[in-house]
mmCIF file of C-alpha atoms in Angstrom:
data_model
loop_
_atom_site.group_PDB
_atom_site.id
_atom_site.type_symbol
_atom_site.label_atom_id
_atom_site.label_comp_id
_atom_site.label_asym_id
_atom_site.label_seq_id
_atom_site.Cartn_x
_atom_site.Cartn_y
_atom_site.Cartn_z
ATOM 1 C CA UNK A 1 0.019 -0.037 -0.168
ATOM 2 C CA UNK A 2 1.014 3.502 -0.398
ATOM 3 C CA UNK A 3 1.177 4.059 3.367
ATOM 4 C CA UNK A 4 3.373 0.949 3.890
ATOM 5 C CA UNK A 5 5.672 2.263 0.960
ATOM 6 C CA UNK A 6 6.053 5.622 2.355
ATOM 7 C CA UNK A 7 6.639 4.194 5.970
ATOM 8 C CA UNK A 8 9.181 1.668 5.020
ATOM 9 C CA UNK A 9 11.159 4.221 2.644
ATOM 10 C CA UNK A 10 11.043 6.903 5.346
ATOM 11 C CA UNK A 11 12.501 4.321 7.990
ATOM 12 C CA UNK A 12 15.176 3.153 5.903
ATOM 13 C CA UNK A 13 16.215 6.602 4.637
ATOM 14 C CA UNK A 14 16.099 7.810 8.170
ATOM 15 C CA UNK A 15 18.743 5.157 9.151
ATOM 16 C CA UNK A 16 20.819 5.982 6.143
ATOM 17 C CA UNK A 17 20.821 9.665 6.444
ATOM 18 C CA UNK A 18 21.784 9.168 10.334
ATOM 19 C CA UNK A 19 24.887 6.863 9.079
ATOM 20 C CA UNK A 20 26.285 8.954 6.244
ATOM 21 C CA UNK A 21 25.204 12.613 7.324
ATOM 22 C CA UNK A 22 24.712 14.136 3.877
ATOM 23 C CA UNK A 23 25.140 17.999 3.592
ATOM 24 C CA UNK A 24 21.842 17.977 1.689
ATOM 25 C CA UNK A 25 19.021 15.771 0.393
ATOM 26 C CA UNK A 26 17.411 16.458 -3.044
ATOM 27 C CA UNK A 27 14.271 14.802 -4.062
ATOM 28 C CA UNK A 28 12.664 15.379 -7.496
ATOM 29 C CA UNK A 29 9.118 14.909 -8.579
ATOM 30 C CA UNK A 30 6.178 13.671 -6.755
ATOM 31 C CA UNK A 31 6.512 9.919 -6.177
ATOM 32 C CA UNK A 32 6.028 8.048 -2.728
ATOM 33 C CA UNK A 33 9.723 8.031 -2.357
ATOM 34 C CA UNK A 34 9.846 11.986 -2.677
ATOM 35 C CA UNK A 35 7.549 12.167 0.269
ATOM 36 C CA UNK A 36 9.607 9.591 2.111
ATOM 37 C CA UNK A 37 12.958 11.510 1.383
ATOM 38 C CA UNK A 38 11.558 14.525 2.461
ATOM 39 C CA UNK A 39 10.063 13.207 5.784
ATOM 40 C CA UNK A 40 13.519 11.452 6.359
ATOM 41 C CA UNK A 41 15.562 14.633 5.680
ATOM 42 C CA UNK A 42 13.298 16.673 7.980
ATOM 43 C CA UNK A 43 13.604 14.196 10.768
ATOM 44 C CA UNK A 44 17.371 14.319 10.536
ATOM 45 C CA UNK A 45 17.622 18.101 10.358
ATOM 46 C CA UNK A 46 19.329 17.774 6.870
ATOM 47 C CA UNK A 47 18.687 20.738 4.429
ATOM 48 C CA UNK A 48 16.099 19.526 1.774
ATOM 49 C CA UNK A 49 15.676 20.667 -1.889
ATOM 50 C CA UNK A 50 12.810 19.724 -4.109
ATOM 51 C CA UNK A 51 13.266 19.661 -7.887
ATOM 52 C CA UNK A 52 9.957 20.151 -9.688
ATOM 53 C CA UNK A 53 8.647 22.307 -6.885
ATOM 54 C CA UNK A 54 5.245 24.082 -7.254
ATOM 55 C CA UNK A 55 3.430 21.878 -9.575
ATOM 56 C CA UNK A 56 -0.318 21.549 -8.713
ATOM 57 C CA UNK A 57 -3.126 19.900 -10.415
ATOM 58 C CA UNK A 58 -5.534 20.968 -7.645
ATOM 59 C CA UNK A 59 -6.823 17.431 -7.623
ATOM 60 C CA UNK A 60 -6.581 15.844 -4.112
ATOM 61 C CA UNK A 61 -7.662 12.342 -5.624
ATOM 62 C CA UNK A 62 -4.223 12.118 -6.931
ATOM 63 C CA UNK A 63 -1.565 10.746 -4.548
ATOM 64 C CA UNK A 64 1.085 12.705 -6.318
ATOM 65 C CA UNK A 65 -0.589 15.956 -5.335
ATOM 66 C CA UNK A 66 -0.042 15.219 -1.568
ATOM 67 C CA UNK A 67 3.578 13.980 -2.267
ATOM 68 C CA UNK A 68 4.560 17.312 -3.805
ATOM 69 C CA UNK A 69 2.733 19.453 -1.213
ATOM 70 C CA UNK A 70 4.582 17.606 1.374
ATOM 71 C CA UNK A 71 7.865 17.983 -0.123
ATOM 72 C CA UNK A 72 7.402 21.581 -0.959
ATOM 73 C CA UNK A 73 6.341 22.615 2.615
ATOM 74 C CA UNK A 74 9.158 20.682 4.297
ATOM 75 C CA UNK A 75 11.927 21.886 1.799
ATOM 76 C CA UNK A 76 14.354 24.541 2.507
ATOM 77 C CA UNK A 77 14.776 25.107 -1.261
ATOM 78 C CA UNK A 78 12.046 24.594 -3.678
ATOM 79 C CA UNK A 79 13.384 24.651 -7.144
ATOM 80 C CA UNK A 80 10.523 25.509 -9.463
ATOM 81 C CA UNK A 81 10.539 25.225 -13.182
ATOM 82 C CA UNK A 82 7.982 28.023 -14.379
ATOM 83 C CA UNK A 83 6.674 31.276 -13.082
ATOM 84 C CA UNK A 84 3.368 29.535 -12.705
ATOM 85 C CA UNK A 85 5.033 27.139 -10.243
ATOM 86 C CA UNK A 86 6.318 29.960 -8.291
ATOM 87 C CA UNK A 87 3.023 31.624 -8.163
ATOM 88 C CA UNK A 88 1.522 28.371 -6.599
ATOM 89 C CA UNK A 89 4.242 28.214 -3.944
ATOM 90 C CA UNK A 90 3.761 31.828 -2.971
ATOM 91 C CA UNK A 91 0.019 31.368 -2.833
ATOM 92 C CA UNK A 92 0.665 28.630 -0.114
ATOM 93 C CA UNK A 93 2.551 30.924 1.926
ATOM 94 C CA UNK A 94 6.137 29.673 1.122
ATOM 95 C CA UNK A 95 8.565 32.611 1.608
ATOM 96 C CA UNK A 96 10.419 33.858 -1.289
ATOM 97 C CA UNK A 97 13.877 33.260 -0.096
ATOM 98 C CA UNK A 98 12.981 29.497 -0.253
ATOM 99 C CA UNK A 99 12.121 29.662 -3.807
ATOM 100 C CA UNK A 100 14.210 29.460 -7.047
ATOM 101 C CA UNK A 101 12.981 29.370 -10.519
ATOM 102 C CA UNK A 102 15.537 27.167 -12.481
ATOM 103 C CA UNK A 103 13.577 25.619 -15.345
ATOM 104 C CA UNK A 104 13.318 21.680 -15.512
ATOM 105 C CA UNK A 105 16.196 19.461 -16.115
ATOM 106 C CA UNK A 106 14.003 17.312 -18.293
ATOM 107 C CA UNK A 107 14.985 19.755 -21.301
ATOM 108 C CA UNK A 108 18.620 19.019 -21.116
ATOM 109 C CA UNK A 109 17.944 15.337 -20.644
ATOM 110 C CA UNK A 110 15.797 14.928 -23.772
ATOM 111 C CA UNK A 111 18.335 17.032 -25.790
ATOM 112 C CA UNK A 112 21.194 15.092 -24.557
ATOM 113 C CA UNK A 113 19.748 11.730 -24.788
ATOM 114 C CA UNK A 114 17.606 12.091 -28.105
ATOM 115 C CA UNK A 115 18.977 9.590 -30.592
ATOM 116 C CA UNK A 116 20.005 11.084 -33.926
ATOM 117 C CA UNK A 117 17.960 10.624 -37.155
ATOM 118 C CA UNK A 118 20.073 7.366 -38.086
ATOM 119 C CA UNK A 119 19.587 5.926 -34.692
ATOM 120 C CA UNK A 120 15.835 6.710 -34.888
ATOM 121 C CA UNK A 121 15.408 4.948 -38.122
ATOM 122 C CA UNK A 122 16.923 1.854 -36.548
ATOM 123 C CA UNK A 123 14.567 2.084 -33.630
ATOM 124 C CA UNK A 124 11.656 2.564 -35.904
ATOM 125 C CA UNK A 125 12.686 -0.623 -37.950
ATOM 126 C CA UNK A 126 12.829 -2.589 -34.535
ATOM 127 C CA UNK A 127 9.448 -1.560 -33.562
ATOM 128 C CA UNK A 128 7.929 -2.095 -37.217
ATOM 129 C CA UNK A 129 6.664 1.439 -37.573
ATOM 130 C CA UNK A 130 7.272 4.128 -40.035
ATOM 131 C CA UNK A 131 8.449 7.905 -39.377
ATOM 132 C CA UNK A 132 5.322 10.440 -38.930
ATOM 133 C CA UNK A 133 3.119 7.255 -39.646
ATOM 134 C CA UNK A 134 2.191 5.928 -36.149
ATOM 135 C CA UNK A 135 0.667 6.845 -32.713
ATOM 136 C CA UNK A 136 2.851 6.413 -29.689
ATOM 137 C CA UNK A 137 0.910 5.617 -26.510
ATOM 138 C CA UNK A 138 1.274 4.840 -22.741
ATOM 139 C CA UNK A 139 -1.034 4.477 -19.872
ATOM 140 C CA UNK A 140 -0.449 3.598 -16.175
ATOM 141 C CA UNK A 141 -2.552 5.892 -13.978
ATOM 142 C CA UNK A 142 -5.034 4.326 -11.672
ATOM 143 C CA UNK A 143 -7.723 6.618 -12.596
ATOM 144 C CA UNK A 144 -7.556 4.966 -16.263
ATOM 145 C CA UNK A 145 -6.211 1.404 -15.612
ATOM 146 C CA UNK A 146 -8.094 0.358 -12.471
ATOM 147 C CA UNK A 147 -11.564 0.892 -13.763
ATOM 148 C CA UNK A 148 -12.621 -1.816 -16.264
ATOM 149 C CA UNK A 149 -15.152 0.436 -18.371
ATOM 150 C CA UNK A 150 -12.535 3.320 -18.541
ATOM 151 C CA UNK A 151 -9.808 0.993 -19.651
ATOM 152 C CA UNK A 152 -11.944 -0.521 -22.232
ATOM 153 C CA UNK A 153 -13.075 2.681 -23.671
ATOM 154 C CA UNK A 154 -9.354 3.941 -23.897
ATOM 155 C CA UNK A 155 -8.093 0.641 -25.740
ATOM 156 C CA UNK A 156 -11.115 0.615 -27.938
ATOM 157 C CA UNK A 157 -10.468 4.423 -28.914
ATOM 158 C CA UNK A 158 -6.843 3.487 -29.700
ATOM 159 C CA UNK A 159 -7.701 0.411 -31.690
ATOM 160 C CA UNK A 160 -10.313 2.304 -33.915
ATOM 161 C CA UNK A 161 -7.604 5.247 -34.825
ATOM 162 C CA UNK A 162 -6.777 5.245 -38.667
ATOM 163 C CA UNK A 163 -3.043 4.785 -37.732
ATOM 164 C CA UNK A 164 -1.093 1.979 -36.170
ATOM 165 C CA UNK A 165 -0.723 2.512 -32.464
ATOM 166 C CA UNK A 166 2.309 1.425 -30.569
ATOM 167 C CA UNK A 167 1.668 0.920 -26.792
ATOM 168 C CA UNK A 168 4.568 -0.022 -24.563
ATOM 169 C CA UNK A 169 2.584 -1.538 -21.836
ATOM 170 C CA UNK A 170 3.353 -0.702 -18.158
ATOM 171 C CA UNK A 171 3.266 -3.654 -15.961
ATOM 172 C CA UNK A 172 0.013 -2.198 -13.996
ATOM 173 C CA UNK A 173 -1.790 -1.794 -17.393
ATOM 174 C CA UNK A 174 -0.749 -5.212 -18.474
ATOM 175 C CA UNK A 175 -2.181 -7.060 -15.439
ATOM 176 C CA UNK A 176 -5.249 -4.999 -15.689
ATOM 177 C CA UNK A 177 -6.109 -6.060 -19.327
ATOM 178 C CA UNK A 178 -5.530 -9.782 -18.220
ATOM 179 C CA UNK A 179 -7.578 -9.409 -15.140
ATOM 180 C CA UNK A 180 -10.334 -7.570 -16.784
ATOM 181 C CA UNK A 181 -10.270 -9.812 -19.913
ATOM 182 C CA UNK A 182 -9.845 -6.802 -22.242
ATOM 183 C CA UNK A 183 -7.581 -8.444 -24.855
ATOM 184 C CA UNK A 184 -10.397 -8.197 -27.337
ATOM 185 C CA UNK A 185 -10.635 -4.351 -26.958
ATOM 186 C CA UNK A 186 -6.851 -4.077 -27.733
ATOM 187 C CA UNK A 187 -7.444 -5.510 -31.151
ATOM 188 C CA UNK A 188 -4.783 -4.533 -33.267
ATOM 189 C CA UNK A 189 -2.867 -2.203 -30.939
ATOM 190 C CA UNK A 190 0.944 -3.233 -31.222
ATOM 191 C CA UNK A 191 1.523 -3.970 -27.580
ATOM 192 C CA UNK A 192 5.278 -4.206 -26.613
ATOM 193 C CA UNK A 193 7.219 -4.366 -23.177
ATOM 194 C CA UNK A 194 8.302 -1.219 -21.548
ATOM 195 C CA UNK A 195 10.780 0.821 -23.546
ATOM 196 C CA UNK A 196 14.123 2.370 -22.384
ATOM 197 C CA UNK A 197 14.330 5.996 -22.374
ATOM 198 C CA UNK A 198 16.273 6.842 -25.316
ATOM 199 C CA UNK A 199 14.378 4.375 -27.577
ATOM 200 C CA UNK A 200 10.978 5.962 -26.101
ATOM 201 C CA UNK A 201 11.978 9.573 -26.819
ATOM 202 C CA UNK A 202 13.442 8.555 -30.265
ATOM 203 C CA UNK A 203 10.076 6.976 -31.120
ATOM 204 C CA UNK A 204 8.332 10.024 -29.729
ATOM 205 C CA UNK A 205 10.226 12.503 -32.112
ATOM 206 C CA UNK A 206 9.309 10.109 -35.024
ATOM 207 C CA UNK A 207 5.614 9.713 -34.240
ATOM 208 C CA UNK A 208 2.714 11.385 -35.623
ATOM 209 C CA UNK A 209 0.883 11.809 -32.389
ATOM 210 C CA UNK A 210 1.438 10.756 -28.640
ATOM 211 C CA UNK A 211 -1.423 9.710 -26.541
ATOM 212 C CA UNK A 212 -0.686 9.082 -22.745
ATOM 213 C CA UNK A 213 -1.501 9.818 -19.197
ATOM 214 C CA UNK A 214 1.973 10.599 -18.237
ATOM 215 C CA UNK A 215 3.164 13.638 -16.510
ATOM 216 C CA UNK A 216 6.641 13.618 -18.044
ATOM 217 C CA UNK A 217 5.492 13.134 -21.534
ATOM 218 C CA UNK A 218 3.805 16.511 -21.233
ATOM 219 C CA UNK A 219 7.216 18.001 -20.750
ATOM 220 C CA UNK A 220 9.016 15.895 -23.299
ATOM 221 C CA UNK A 221 6.743 16.772 -26.217
ATOM 222 C CA UNK A 222 7.580 20.562 -25.655
ATOM 223 C CA UNK A 223 11.129 19.464 -26.668
ATOM 224 C CA UNK A 224 10.178 16.849 -29.228
ATOM 225 C CA UNK A 225 7.710 19.496 -30.838
ATOM 226 C CA UNK A 226 5.030 16.650 -31.179
ATOM 227 C CA UNK A 227 1.432 17.257 -30.464
ATOM 228 C CA UNK A 228 -0.034 15.008 -27.700
ATOM 229 C CA UNK A 229 -3.323 14.132 -26.169
ATOM 230 C CA UNK A 230 -3.337 13.673 -22.497
ATOM 231 C CA UNK A 231 -6.155 11.409 -21.006
ATOM 232 C CA UNK A 232 -6.707 12.471 -17.497
ATOM 233 C CA UNK A 233 -9.038 14.322 -15.132
ATOM 234 C CA UNK A 234 -6.553 17.048 -14.559
ATOM 235 C CA UNK A 235 -2.880 18.183 -14.914
ATOM 236 C CA UNK A 236 -0.169 19.602 -12.947
ATOM 237 C CA UNK A 237 1.389 21.126 -16.116
ATOM 238 C CA UNK A 238 -0.939 23.602 -17.237
ATOM 239 C CA UNK A 239 1.641 25.557 -19.112
ATOM 240 C CA UNK A 240 1.551 23.169 -22.110
ATOM 241 C CA UNK A 241 -2.190 22.946 -22.354
ATOM 242 C CA UNK A 242 -3.646 24.393 -25.813
ATOM 243 C CA UNK A 243 -0.193 24.068 -27.287
ATOM 244 C CA UNK A 244 1.464 21.030 -27.165
ATOM 245 C CA UNK A 245 -1.188 19.196 -25.010
ATOM 246 C CA UNK A 246 -4.961 18.626 -25.559
ATOM 247 C CA UNK A 247 -6.275 17.281 -22.536
ATOM 248 C CA UNK A 248 -9.421 15.025 -22.467
ATOM 249 C CA UNK A 249 -11.266 13.154 -19.703
ATOM 250 C CA UNK A 250 -12.232 9.719 -20.786
ATOM 251 C CA UNK A 251 -15.787 9.504 -21.769
ATOM 252 C CA UNK A 252 -17.854 10.674 -24.925
ATOM 253 C CA UNK A 253 -15.325 13.311 -25.819
ATOM 254 C CA UNK A 254 -12.377 10.697 -26.069
ATOM 255 C CA UNK A 255 -12.985 9.372 -29.615
ATOM 256 C CA UNK A 256 -13.704 12.751 -31.233
ATOM 257 C CA UNK A 257 -10.620 14.287 -29.489
ATOM 258 C CA UNK A 258 -8.127 11.553 -30.538
ATOM 259 C CA UNK A 259 -9.756 11.654 -34.266
ATOM 260 C CA UNK A 260 -9.263 15.494 -34.426
ATOM 261 C CA UNK A 261 -5.714 15.364 -33.079
ATOM 262 C CA UNK A 262 -4.872 12.767 -35.678
ATOM 263 C CA UNK A 263 -6.233 14.306 -38.503
ATOM 264 C CA UNK A 264 -4.505 17.673 -37.721
ATOM 265 C CA UNK A 265 -1.060 16.144 -36.262
ATOM 266 C CA UNK A 266 1.045 17.169 -39.367
ATOM 267 C CA UNK A 267 -0.086 20.748 -39.391
ATOM 268 C CA UNK A 268 0.305 20.803 -35.639
ATOM 269 C CA UNK A 269 3.911 19.626 -35.759
ATOM 270 C CA UNK A 270 4.948 22.225 -38.150
ATOM 271 C CA UNK A 271 3.327 24.833 -35.799
ATOM 272 C CA UNK A 272 4.866 23.512 -32.857
ATOM 273 C CA UNK A 273 8.326 23.755 -34.231
ATOM 274 C CA UNK A 274 8.334 27.465 -33.488
ATOM 275 C CA UNK A 275 6.815 27.238 -30.010
ATOM 276 C CA UNK A 276 9.449 27.300 -27.259
ATOM 277 C CA UNK A 277 9.206 24.961 -24.196
ATOM 278 C CA UNK A 278 7.814 26.603 -21.150
ATOM 279 C CA UNK A 279 10.085 24.539 -18.904
ATOM 280 C CA UNK A 280 13.346 26.315 -19.517
ATOM 281 C CA UNK A 281 16.423 25.233 -21.402
ATOM 282 C CA UNK A 282 19.460 23.000 -21.292
ATOM 283 C CA UNK A 283 21.115 25.458 -18.618
ATOM 284 C CA UNK A 284 18.410 24.147 -15.829
ATOM 285 C CA UNK A 285 20.658 21.494 -14.432
ATOM 286 C CA UNK A 286 23.586 24.030 -13.882
ATOM 287 C CA UNK A 287 21.194 26.505 -12.202
ATOM 288 C CA UNK A 288 19.900 23.848 -10.008
ATOM 289 C CA UNK A 289 23.327 22.738 -8.817
ATOM 290 C CA UNK A 290 24.281 26.402 -8.115
ATOM 291 C CA UNK A 291 21.209 26.983 -6.000
ATOM 292 C CA UNK A 292 21.691 23.732 -4.036
ATOM 293 C CA UNK A 293 25.365 24.714 -3.430
ATOM 294 C CA UNK A 294 24.479 28.234 -1.921
ATOM 295 C CA UNK A 295 21.708 26.421 0.117
ATOM 296 C CA UNK A 296 24.423 24.191 1.474
ATOM 297 C CA UNK A 297 26.939 27.063 2.209
ATOM 298 C CA UNK A 298 24.340 29.010 4.016
ATOM 299 C CA UNK A 299 23.154 26.127 6.156
#
């Protein structure tokens, strides 16, 4: 359970931090491990920095929302990616001297790790898809995969698209398809095992459209300049809605939204080439390191 995960991780990190006495603890994102790292650092009175601070979906049904709020309010340094993230932190009463806007290191990561065009061709060949001729998809969030009717509607919508769909399947989703007997709904979708990061962003850069419920994909498409449809009730990355991201809630709007996005994908890709990412640039990791060093020096 989530509670036992956070409890076990906090206990083990508490022991580790006590043994090694780090100068600082850095947590990134909004996972259960982030909440545990923040709690353990606080328990040991160790300076804490949170990368990706200030993201808010304002959807308290999301475990991630609670994890990032915990991390932000315990942090000595909130490393925010965008002005909107800074605004969220200030609205919650976090002092300005505990906030630094640094961009998000995902920009540098994608730019550095993106396979070159020749490598992308090899990846496309390995997965049996053609450049600008397929839809790349991922799904893993409980709101989408833990309800049989919702998962069926998503699979059927992908199956019926007028383009091949490549679906690297998260183990959680794979288990649910079997548990709910939804193999028929998947139909002709090309389901493959989880894909390494370089191959995934190489496929993303070569795809016609990306359909997902991932948070990270919403950032990555701002570098890849590919249109995406995010199937979720809410998002903590409002900066890309209306440009790189079209968000839709599972239901009657899902199929028409996907069909419209697919039919305009070529034009959207060309338009997005001139749209800068709102998440900063490749200097973000250096800004983050400098801010952490300043925090440690002042501690």
